[in-house]
Tab-separated table of C-alpha atoms and ligand atoms in Angstrom:
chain	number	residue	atom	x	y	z
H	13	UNK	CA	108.788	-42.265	118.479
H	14	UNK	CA	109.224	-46.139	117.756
H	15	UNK	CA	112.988	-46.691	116.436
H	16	UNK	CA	112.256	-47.962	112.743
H	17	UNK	CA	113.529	-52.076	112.260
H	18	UNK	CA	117.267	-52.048	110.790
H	19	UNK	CA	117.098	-52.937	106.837
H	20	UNK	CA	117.805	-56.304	106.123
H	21	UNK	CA	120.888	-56.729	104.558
H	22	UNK	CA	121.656	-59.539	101.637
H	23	UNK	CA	124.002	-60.071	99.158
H	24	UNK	CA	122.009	-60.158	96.629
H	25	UNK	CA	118.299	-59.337	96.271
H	26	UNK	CA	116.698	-60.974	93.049
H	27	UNK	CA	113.291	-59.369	92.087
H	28	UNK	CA	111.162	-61.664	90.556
H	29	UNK	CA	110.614	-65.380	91.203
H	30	UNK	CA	110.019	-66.348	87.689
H	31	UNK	CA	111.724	-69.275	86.200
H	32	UNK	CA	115.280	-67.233	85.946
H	33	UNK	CA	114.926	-65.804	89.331
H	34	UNK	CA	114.039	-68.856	90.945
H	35	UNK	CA	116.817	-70.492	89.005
H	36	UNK	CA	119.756	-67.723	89.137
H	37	UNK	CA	118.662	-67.595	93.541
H	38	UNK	CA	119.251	-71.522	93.129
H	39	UNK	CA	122.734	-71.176	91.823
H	40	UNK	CA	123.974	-68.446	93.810
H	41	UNK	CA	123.267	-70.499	97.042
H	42	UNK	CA	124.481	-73.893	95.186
H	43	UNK	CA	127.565	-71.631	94.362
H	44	UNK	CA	128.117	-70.685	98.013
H	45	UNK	CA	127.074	-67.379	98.324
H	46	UNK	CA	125.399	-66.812	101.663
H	47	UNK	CA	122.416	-64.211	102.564
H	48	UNK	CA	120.279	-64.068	99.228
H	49	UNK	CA	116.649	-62.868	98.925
H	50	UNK	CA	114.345	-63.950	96.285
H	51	UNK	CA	111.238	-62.154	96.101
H	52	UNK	CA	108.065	-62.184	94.176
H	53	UNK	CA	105.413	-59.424	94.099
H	54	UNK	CA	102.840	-61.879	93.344
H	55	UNK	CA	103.714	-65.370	93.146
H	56	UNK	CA	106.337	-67.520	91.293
H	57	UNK	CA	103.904	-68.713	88.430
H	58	UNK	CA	101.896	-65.534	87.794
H	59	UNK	CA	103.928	-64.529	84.749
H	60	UNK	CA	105.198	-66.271	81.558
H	61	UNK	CA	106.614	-69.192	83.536
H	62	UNK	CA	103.158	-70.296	84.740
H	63	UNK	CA	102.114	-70.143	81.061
H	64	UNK	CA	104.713	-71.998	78.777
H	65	UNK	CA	104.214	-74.601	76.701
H	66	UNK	CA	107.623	-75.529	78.133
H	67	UNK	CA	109.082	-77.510	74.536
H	68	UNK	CA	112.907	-77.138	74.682
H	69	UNK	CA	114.436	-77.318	71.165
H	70	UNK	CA	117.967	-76.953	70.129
H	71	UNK	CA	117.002	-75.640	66.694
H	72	UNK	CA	118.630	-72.535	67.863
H	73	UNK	CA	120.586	-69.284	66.503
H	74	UNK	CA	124.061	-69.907	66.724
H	75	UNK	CA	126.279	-71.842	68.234
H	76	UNK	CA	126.531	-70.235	71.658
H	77	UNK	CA	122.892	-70.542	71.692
H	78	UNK	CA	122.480	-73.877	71.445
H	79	UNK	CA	125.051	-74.543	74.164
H	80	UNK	CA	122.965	-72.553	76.735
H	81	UNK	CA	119.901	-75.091	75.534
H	82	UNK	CA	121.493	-78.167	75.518
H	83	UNK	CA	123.000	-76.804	79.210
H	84	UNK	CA	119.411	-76.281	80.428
H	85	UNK	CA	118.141	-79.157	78.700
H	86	UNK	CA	120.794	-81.648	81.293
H	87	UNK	CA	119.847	-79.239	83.741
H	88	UNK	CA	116.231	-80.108	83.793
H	89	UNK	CA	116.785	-83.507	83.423
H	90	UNK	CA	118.861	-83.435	86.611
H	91	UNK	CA	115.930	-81.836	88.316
H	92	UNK	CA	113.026	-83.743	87.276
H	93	UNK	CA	115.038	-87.103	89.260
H	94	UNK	CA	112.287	-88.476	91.847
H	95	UNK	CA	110.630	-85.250	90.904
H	96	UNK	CA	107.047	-85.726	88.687
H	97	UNK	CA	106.199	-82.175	89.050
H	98	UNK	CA	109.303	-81.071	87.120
H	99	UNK	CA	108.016	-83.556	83.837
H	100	UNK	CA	111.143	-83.940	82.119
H	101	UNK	CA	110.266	-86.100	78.656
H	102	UNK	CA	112.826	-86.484	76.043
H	103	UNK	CA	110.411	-86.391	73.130
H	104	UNK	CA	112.444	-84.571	70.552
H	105	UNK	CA	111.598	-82.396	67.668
H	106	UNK	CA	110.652	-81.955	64.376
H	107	UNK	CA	110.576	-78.564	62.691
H	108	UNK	CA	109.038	-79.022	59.054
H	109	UNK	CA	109.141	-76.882	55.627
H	110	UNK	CA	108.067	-76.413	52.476
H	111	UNK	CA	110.283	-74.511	50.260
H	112	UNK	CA	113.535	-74.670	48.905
H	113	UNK	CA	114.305	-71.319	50.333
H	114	UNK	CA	113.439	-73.008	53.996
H	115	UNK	CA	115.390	-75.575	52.850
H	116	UNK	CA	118.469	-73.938	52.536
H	117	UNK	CA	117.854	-72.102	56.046
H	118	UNK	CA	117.252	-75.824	57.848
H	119	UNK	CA	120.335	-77.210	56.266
H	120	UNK	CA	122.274	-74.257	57.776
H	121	UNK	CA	120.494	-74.873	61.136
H	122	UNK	CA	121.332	-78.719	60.880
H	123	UNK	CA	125.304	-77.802	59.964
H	124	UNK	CA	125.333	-75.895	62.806
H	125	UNK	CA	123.704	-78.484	65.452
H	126	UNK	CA	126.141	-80.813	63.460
H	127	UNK	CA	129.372	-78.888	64.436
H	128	UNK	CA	127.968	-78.587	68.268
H	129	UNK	CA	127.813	-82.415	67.944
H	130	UNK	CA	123.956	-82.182	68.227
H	131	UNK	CA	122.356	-85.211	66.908
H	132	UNK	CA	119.812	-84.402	64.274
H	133	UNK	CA	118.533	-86.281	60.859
H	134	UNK	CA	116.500	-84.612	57.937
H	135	UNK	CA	113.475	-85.728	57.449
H	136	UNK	CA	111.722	-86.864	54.001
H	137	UNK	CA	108.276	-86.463	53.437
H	138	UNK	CA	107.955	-90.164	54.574
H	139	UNK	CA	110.055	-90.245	57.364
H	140	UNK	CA	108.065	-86.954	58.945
H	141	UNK	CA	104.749	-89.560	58.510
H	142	UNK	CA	106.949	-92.338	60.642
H	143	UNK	CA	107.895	-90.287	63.360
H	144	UNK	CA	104.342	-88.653	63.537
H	145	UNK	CA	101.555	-91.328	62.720
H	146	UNK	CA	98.443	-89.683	61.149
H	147	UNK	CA	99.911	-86.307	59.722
H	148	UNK	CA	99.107	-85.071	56.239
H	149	UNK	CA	102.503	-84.609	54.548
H	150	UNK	CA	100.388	-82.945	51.831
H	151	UNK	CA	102.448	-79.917	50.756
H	152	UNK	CA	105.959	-80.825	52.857
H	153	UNK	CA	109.290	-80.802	51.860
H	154	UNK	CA	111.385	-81.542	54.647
H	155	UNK	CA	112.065	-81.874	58.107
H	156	UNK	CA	115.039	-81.408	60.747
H	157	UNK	CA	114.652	-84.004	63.406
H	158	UNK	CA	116.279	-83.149	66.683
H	159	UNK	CA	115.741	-86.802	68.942
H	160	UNK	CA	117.115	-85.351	72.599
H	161	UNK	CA	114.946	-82.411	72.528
H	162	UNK	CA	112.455	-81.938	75.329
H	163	UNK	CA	109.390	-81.109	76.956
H	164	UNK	CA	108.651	-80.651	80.475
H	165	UNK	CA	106.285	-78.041	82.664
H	166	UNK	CA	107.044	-74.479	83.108
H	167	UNK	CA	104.936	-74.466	86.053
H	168	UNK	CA	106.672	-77.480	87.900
H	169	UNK	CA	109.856	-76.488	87.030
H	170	UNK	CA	109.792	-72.757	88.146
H	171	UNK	CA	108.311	-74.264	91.671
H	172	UNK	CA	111.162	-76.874	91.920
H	173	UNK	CA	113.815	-73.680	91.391
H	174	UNK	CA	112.376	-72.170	93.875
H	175	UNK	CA	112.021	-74.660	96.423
H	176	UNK	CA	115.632	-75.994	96.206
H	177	UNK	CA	116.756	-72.174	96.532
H	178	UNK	CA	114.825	-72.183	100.121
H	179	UNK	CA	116.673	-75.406	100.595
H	180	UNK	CA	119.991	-74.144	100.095
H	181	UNK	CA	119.064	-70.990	102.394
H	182	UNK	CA	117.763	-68.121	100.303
H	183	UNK	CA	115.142	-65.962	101.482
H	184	UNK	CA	112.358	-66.572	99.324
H	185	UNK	CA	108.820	-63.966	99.725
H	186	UNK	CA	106.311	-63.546	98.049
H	187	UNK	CA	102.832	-62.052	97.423
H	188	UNK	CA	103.972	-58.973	99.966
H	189	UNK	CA	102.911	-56.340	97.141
H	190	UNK	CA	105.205	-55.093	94.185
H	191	UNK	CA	108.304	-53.461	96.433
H	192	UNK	CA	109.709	-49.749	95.565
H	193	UNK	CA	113.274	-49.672	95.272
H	194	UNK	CA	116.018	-47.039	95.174
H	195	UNK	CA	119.275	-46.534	95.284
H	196	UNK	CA	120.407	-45.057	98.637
H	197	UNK	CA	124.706	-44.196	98.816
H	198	UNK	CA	126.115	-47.675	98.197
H	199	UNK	CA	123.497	-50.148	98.159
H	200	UNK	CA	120.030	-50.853	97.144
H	201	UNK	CA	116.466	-50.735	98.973
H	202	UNK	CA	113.927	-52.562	98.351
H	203	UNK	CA	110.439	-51.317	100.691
H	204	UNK	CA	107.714	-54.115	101.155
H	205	UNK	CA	104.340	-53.995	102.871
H	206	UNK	CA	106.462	-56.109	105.380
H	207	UNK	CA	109.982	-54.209	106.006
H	208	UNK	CA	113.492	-53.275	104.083
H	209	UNK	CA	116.249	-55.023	102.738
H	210	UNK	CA	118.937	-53.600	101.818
H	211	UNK	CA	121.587	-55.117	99.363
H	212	UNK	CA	124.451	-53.650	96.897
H	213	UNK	CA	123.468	-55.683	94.272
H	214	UNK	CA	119.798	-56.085	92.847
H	215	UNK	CA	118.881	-58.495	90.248
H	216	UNK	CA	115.787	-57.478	87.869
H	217	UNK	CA	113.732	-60.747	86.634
H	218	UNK	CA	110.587	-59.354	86.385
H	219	UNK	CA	109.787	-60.530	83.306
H	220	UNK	CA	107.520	-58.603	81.254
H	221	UNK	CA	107.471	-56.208	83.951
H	222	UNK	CA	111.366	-55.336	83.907
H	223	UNK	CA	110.998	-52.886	81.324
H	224	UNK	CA	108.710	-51.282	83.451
H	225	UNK	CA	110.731	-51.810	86.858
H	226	UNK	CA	114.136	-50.222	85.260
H	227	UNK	CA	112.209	-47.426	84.021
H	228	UNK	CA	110.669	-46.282	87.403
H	229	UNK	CA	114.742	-46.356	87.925
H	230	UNK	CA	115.475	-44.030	85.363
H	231	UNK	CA	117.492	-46.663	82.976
H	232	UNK	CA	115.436	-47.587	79.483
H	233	UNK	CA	116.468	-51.160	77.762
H	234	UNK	CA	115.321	-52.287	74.690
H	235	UNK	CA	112.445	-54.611	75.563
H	236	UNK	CA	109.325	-55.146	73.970
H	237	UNK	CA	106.351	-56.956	75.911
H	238	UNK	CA	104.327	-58.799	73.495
H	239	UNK	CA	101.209	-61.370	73.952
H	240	UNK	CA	101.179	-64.946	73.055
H	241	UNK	CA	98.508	-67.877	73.603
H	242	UNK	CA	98.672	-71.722	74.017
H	243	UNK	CA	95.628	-73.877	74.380
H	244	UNK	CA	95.418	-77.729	76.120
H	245	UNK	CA	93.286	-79.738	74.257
H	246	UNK	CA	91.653	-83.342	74.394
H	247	UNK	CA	92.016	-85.212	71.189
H	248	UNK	CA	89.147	-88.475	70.413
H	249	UNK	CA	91.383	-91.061	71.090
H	250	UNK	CA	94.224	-89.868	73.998
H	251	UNK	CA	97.895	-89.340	72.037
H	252	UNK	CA	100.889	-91.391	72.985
H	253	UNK	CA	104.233	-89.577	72.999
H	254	UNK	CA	105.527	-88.023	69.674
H	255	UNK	CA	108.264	-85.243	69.223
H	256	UNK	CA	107.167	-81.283	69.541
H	257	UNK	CA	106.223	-80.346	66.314
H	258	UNK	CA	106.532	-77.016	64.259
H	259	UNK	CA	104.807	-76.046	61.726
H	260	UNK	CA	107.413	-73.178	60.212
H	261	UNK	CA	103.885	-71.859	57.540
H	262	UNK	CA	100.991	-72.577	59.980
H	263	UNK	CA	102.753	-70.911	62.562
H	264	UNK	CA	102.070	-73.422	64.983
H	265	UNK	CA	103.718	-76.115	67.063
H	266	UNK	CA	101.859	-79.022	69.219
H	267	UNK	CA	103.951	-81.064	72.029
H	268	UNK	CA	102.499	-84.067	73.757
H	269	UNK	CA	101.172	-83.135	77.094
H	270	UNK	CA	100.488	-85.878	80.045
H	271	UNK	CA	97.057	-87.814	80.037
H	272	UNK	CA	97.113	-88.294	76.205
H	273	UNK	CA	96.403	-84.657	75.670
H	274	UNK	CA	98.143	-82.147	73.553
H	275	UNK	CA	99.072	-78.568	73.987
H	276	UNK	CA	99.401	-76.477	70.833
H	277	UNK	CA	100.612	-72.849	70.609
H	278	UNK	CA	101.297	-69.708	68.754
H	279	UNK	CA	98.641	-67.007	68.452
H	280	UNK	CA	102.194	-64.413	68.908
H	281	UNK	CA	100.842	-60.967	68.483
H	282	UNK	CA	103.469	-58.816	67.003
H	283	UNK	CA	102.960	-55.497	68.869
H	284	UNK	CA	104.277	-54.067	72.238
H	285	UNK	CA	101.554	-54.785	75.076
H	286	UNK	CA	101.272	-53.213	78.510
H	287	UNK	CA	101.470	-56.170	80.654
H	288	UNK	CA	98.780	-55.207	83.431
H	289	UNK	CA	96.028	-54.530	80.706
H	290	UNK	CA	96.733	-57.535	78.474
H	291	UNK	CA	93.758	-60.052	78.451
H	292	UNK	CA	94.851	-63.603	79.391
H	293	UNK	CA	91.944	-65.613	77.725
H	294	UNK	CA	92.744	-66.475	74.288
H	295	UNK	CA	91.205	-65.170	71.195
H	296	UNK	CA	88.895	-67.028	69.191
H	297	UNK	CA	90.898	-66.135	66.204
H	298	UNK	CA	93.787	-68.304	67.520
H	299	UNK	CA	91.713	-71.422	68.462
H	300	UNK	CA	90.424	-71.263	64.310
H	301	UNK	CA	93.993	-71.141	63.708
H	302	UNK	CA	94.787	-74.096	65.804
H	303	UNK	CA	91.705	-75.645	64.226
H	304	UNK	CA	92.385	-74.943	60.670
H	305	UNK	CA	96.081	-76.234	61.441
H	306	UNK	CA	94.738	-79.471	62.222
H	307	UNK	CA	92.356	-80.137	59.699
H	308	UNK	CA	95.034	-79.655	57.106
H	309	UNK	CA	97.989	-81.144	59.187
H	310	UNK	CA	96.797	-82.976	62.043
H	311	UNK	CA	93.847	-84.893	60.604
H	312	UNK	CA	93.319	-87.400	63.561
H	313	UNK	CA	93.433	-84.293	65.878
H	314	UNK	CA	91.019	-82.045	64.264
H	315	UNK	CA	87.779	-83.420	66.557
H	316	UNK	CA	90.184	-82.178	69.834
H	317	UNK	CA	88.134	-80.638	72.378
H	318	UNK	CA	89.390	-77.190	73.855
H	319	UNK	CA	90.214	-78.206	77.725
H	320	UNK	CA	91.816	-74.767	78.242
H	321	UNK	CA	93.284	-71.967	76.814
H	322	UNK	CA	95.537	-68.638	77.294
H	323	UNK	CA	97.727	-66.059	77.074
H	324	UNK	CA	100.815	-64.820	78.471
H	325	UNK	CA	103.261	-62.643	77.828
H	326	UNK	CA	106.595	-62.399	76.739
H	327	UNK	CA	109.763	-59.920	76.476
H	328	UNK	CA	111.407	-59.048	72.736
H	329	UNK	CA	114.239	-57.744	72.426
H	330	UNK	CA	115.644	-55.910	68.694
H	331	UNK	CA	118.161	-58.840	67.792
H	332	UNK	CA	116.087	-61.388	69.863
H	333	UNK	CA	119.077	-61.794	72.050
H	334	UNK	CA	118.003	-62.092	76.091
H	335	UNK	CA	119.234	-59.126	78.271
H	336	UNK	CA	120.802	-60.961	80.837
H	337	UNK	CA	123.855	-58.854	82.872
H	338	UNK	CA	124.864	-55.400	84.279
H	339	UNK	CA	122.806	-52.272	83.431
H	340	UNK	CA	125.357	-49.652	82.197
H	341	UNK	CA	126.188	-46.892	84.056
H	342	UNK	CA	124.000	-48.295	87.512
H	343	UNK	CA	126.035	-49.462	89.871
H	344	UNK	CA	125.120	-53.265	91.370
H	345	UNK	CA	121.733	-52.936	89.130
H	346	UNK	CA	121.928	-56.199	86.734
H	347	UNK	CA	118.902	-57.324	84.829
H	348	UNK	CA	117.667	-60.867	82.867
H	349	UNK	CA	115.040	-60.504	80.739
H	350	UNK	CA	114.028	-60.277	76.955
H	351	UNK	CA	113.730	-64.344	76.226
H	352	UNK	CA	111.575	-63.827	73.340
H	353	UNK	CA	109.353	-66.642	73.775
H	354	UNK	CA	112.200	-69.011	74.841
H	355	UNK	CA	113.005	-68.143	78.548
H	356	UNK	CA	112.465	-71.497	79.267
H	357	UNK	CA	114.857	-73.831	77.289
H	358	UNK	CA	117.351	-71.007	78.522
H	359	UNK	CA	116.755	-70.261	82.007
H	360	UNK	CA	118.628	-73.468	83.294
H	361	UNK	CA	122.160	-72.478	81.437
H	362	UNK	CA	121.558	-69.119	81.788
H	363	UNK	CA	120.997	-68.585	85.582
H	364	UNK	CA	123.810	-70.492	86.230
H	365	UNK	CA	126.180	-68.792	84.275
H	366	UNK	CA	124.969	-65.150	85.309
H	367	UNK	CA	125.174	-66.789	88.631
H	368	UNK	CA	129.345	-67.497	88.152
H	369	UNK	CA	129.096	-63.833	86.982
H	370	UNK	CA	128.126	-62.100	89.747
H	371	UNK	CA	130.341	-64.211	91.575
H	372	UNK	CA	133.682	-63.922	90.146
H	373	UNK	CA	133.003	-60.260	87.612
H	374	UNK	CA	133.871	-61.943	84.746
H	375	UNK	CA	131.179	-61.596	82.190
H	376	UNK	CA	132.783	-63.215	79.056
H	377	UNK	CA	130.283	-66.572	79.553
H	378	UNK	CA	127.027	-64.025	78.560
H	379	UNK	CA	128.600	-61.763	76.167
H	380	UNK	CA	125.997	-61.893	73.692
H	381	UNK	CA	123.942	-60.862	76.125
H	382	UNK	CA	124.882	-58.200	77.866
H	383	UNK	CA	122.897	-55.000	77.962
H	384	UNK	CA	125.806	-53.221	77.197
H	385	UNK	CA	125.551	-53.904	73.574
H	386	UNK	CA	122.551	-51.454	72.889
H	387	UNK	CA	123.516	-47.855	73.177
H	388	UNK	CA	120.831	-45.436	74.968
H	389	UNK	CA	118.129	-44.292	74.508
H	390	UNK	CA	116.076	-47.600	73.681
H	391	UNK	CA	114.467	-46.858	70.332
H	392	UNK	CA	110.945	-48.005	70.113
H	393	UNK	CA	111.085	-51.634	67.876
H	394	UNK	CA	108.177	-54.669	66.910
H	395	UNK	CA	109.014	-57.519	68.352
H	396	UNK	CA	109.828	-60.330	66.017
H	397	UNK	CA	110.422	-63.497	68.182
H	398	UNK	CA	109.386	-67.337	67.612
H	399	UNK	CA	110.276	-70.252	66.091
H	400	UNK	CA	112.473	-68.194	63.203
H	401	UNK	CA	114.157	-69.812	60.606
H	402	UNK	CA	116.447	-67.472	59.755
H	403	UNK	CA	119.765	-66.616	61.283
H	404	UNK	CA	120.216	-64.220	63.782
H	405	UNK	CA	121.175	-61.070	62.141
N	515	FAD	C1	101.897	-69.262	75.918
N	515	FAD	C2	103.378	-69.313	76.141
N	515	FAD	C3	104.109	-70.386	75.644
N	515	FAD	C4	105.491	-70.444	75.853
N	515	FAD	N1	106.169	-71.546	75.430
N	515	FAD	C5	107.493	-71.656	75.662
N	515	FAD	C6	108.210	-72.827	75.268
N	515	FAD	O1	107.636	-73.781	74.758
N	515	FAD	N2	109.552	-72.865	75.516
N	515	FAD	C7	110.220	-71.830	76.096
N	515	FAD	O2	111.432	-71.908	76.272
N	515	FAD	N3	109.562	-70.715	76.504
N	515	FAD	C8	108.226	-70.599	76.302
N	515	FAD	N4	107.550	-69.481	76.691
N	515	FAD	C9	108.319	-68.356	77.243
N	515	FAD	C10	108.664	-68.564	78.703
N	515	FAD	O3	107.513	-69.004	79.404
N	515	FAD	C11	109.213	-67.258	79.286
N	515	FAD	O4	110.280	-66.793	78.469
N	515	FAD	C12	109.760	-67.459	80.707
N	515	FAD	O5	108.797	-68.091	81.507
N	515	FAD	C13	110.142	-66.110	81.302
N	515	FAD	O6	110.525	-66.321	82.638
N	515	FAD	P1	110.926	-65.102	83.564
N	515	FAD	O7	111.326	-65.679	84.864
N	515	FAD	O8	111.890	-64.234	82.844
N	515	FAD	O9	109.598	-64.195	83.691
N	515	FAD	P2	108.191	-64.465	84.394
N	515	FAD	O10	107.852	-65.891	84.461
N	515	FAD	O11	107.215	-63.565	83.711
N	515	FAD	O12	108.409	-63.988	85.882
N	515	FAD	C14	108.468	-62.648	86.269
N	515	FAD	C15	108.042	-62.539	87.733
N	515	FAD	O13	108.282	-61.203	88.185
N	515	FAD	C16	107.287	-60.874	89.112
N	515	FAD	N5	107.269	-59.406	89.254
N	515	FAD	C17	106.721	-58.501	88.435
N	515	FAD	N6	106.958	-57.246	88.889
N	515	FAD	C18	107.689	-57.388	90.031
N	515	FAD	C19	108.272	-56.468	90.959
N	515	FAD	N7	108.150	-55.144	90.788
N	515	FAD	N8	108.955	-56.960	92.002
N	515	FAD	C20	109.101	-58.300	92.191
N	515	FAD	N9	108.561	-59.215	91.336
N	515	FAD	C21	107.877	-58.755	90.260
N	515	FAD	C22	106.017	-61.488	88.531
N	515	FAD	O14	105.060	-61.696	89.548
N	515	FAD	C23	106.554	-62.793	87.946
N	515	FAD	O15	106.398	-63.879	88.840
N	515	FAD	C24	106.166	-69.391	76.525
N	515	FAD	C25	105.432	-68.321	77.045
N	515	FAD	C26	104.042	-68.280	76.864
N	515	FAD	C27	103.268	-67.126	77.453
């Protein structure tokens, strides 16, 4: 009989080379730790972070929230240095209303950003038309204007994580098939097509996948997979920079996207969806949405060609909170998921602090995160995730 290869052993395994696993495997190595694996079943950009429109906006939740962004946001800006792929553009962003009801909701949002000593301005009707040349302010009331947001590619920036984290010594595989793991005495397995490794602490980043992963493990989380589409499109005359705009009653936001194109988004469908039978070609439904958007907001845009469009999906959770932390009662099982639609403009700030976390046990710097704050069993929920105006409640 041929002896069977010794596990590997690590320190931590992260499952899932996403944008958070790429990034959390960067910041354990930056942090010191020795002897971590990072692996993908597929590849790093097969799931949401190969998708995103990749707009970071500080428009945020809460307070804490809008720390983590404006964390990733200088994260990102730090990575994109010498770095094109990464696309780092501080565009900023305008989120605009109509009501007086919105109103009242923005102003809270723009206190807020105010006492984080987050630089904003409201917006008239006529100072929405200076910042954005050609719109139809037909029907506006307001806007918040938030100059040092972002935009940069999900794509790029989920490669870059994962290429510094091979630079700084993790293991990083992927495309070896989706690994089964278990829990054998005091540590974790994880069986590929290719051999074991064996670690007492496993990370679950599998985006829309985790809730699927943790159940096989017998632990059920609140998440919610749902779909959402984005299209790249070619406008007559090719578009200079201008900031990320929302649309809070079309229910659609456009960011500048290099070559003078633009890539508008939304298209959120508010149901849970089984990740491996979700289609990934957009819905003609959503491009007449993006094309009725235009011709009543974006008049000069409204002869855009379609270049390309899709869909992706996300993870909801019920108080649109991320899951990002220890699974209770499973020893050395932690798991970061549930960005609802924003995993981006949070993966930077996030990874790093879960990162600290696993490092020194405390887990004060995520608390409104943790897992720990649902009680089992998950009860089934509709995920309500975007660009909300109200507060989180
Ligand atoms: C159309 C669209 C537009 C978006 N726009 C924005 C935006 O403007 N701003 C923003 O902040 N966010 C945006 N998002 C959301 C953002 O893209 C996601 O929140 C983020 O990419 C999630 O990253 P992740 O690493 O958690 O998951 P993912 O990127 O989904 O990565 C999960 C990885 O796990 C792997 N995997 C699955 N199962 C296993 C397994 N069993 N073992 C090992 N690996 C496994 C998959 O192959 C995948 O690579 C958008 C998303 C979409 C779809």
């Amino acid at each position: 009989m041929t002896p069977r290869p010794a596990p590997q052993e690590y320190s931590v395994m992260v499952l899932g080379a996403g944008i958070f696993g790429s990034a959390l495997a960067f910041h354990l190595a930056r942090q010191g730790l020795r002897s971590v694996l990072l692996y993908d079943a597929v590849h790093p950009t097969y799931g949401a972070s190969g998708k995103g429109a990749g707009i970071l906006c500080s428009q945020c939740w809460d307070p804490w929230d809008i720390r983590v962004v404006e964390e990733t946001r200088e994260e990102y800006r730090g990575l994109a240095k010498g770095e094109p792929t990464v696309e780092f553009e501080e565009n900023g962003s305008i989120r605009m209303i109509r009501t007086a009801g919105q109103e009242e909701l923005l102003r809270e949002r723009q206190r807020q950003l105010t006492d984080a000593g987050v630089e904003s301005s409201w917006l008239t009707p006529d100072g929405i038309s200076e910042r954005l040349p050609g719109i139809s302010v037909d029907g506006l009331r307001a806007a918040l204007y938030t100059p040092h947001d972002a935009v940069v590619s999900a794509p790029g920036t989920t490669f870059r994580y994962a290429e510094l984290a091979l630079s700084k010594g993790v293991e990083v595989e992927w495309d070896r098939g989706t690994g089964s793991l278990r829990r054998e005495r005091d540590a974790w397995l994880l069986t590929t097509r290719t051999g074991v490794a064996r670690s007492p602490r496993v990370v679950i980043a599998c985006g829309a996948w985790t809730k699927g992963v943790l159940g096989t493990l017998g632990h059920a989380l609140p998440l919610a997979p749902y779909r959402t589409q984005a299209a790249l499109l070619e406008p007559p005359v090719a578009q200079g920079s201008f900031p990320s705009v929302h649309d809070t009653d079309l229910d659609v936001y456009v960011r500048p996207y290099p070559g003078g194109r633009l890539l508008a988004g939304d298209g959120t469908q508010l149901r849970e969806v089984d990740p491996d039978r979700v289609s990934t070609g957009s819905d003609w439904s959503f491009l007449e949405d993006i094309a009725r958007a235009f011709h009543v907001r974006f008049p000069r845009w409204r002869e855009s060609r379609v270049r390309r469009s899709w869909a992706g999906v996300c993870v909801a959770t019920p108080d649109r909170h991320p899951l990002v932390g220890p699974v209770p009662g499973a020893d050395g099982l932690f798991v970061a998921a549930g960005f609802n639609g924003f995993g981006v403009m949070r993966a930077g700030g996030l990874a790093r602090r879960m990162a600290e976390s696993l490092q020194d046990g405390d887990w004060g710097r995520l608390s409104p995160c943790l897992p720990a704050r649902f009680r089992s069993p998950a009860k089934p929920f509709l995920p309500r995730p975007g660009f909300t105006l109200e507060a989180n409640e």
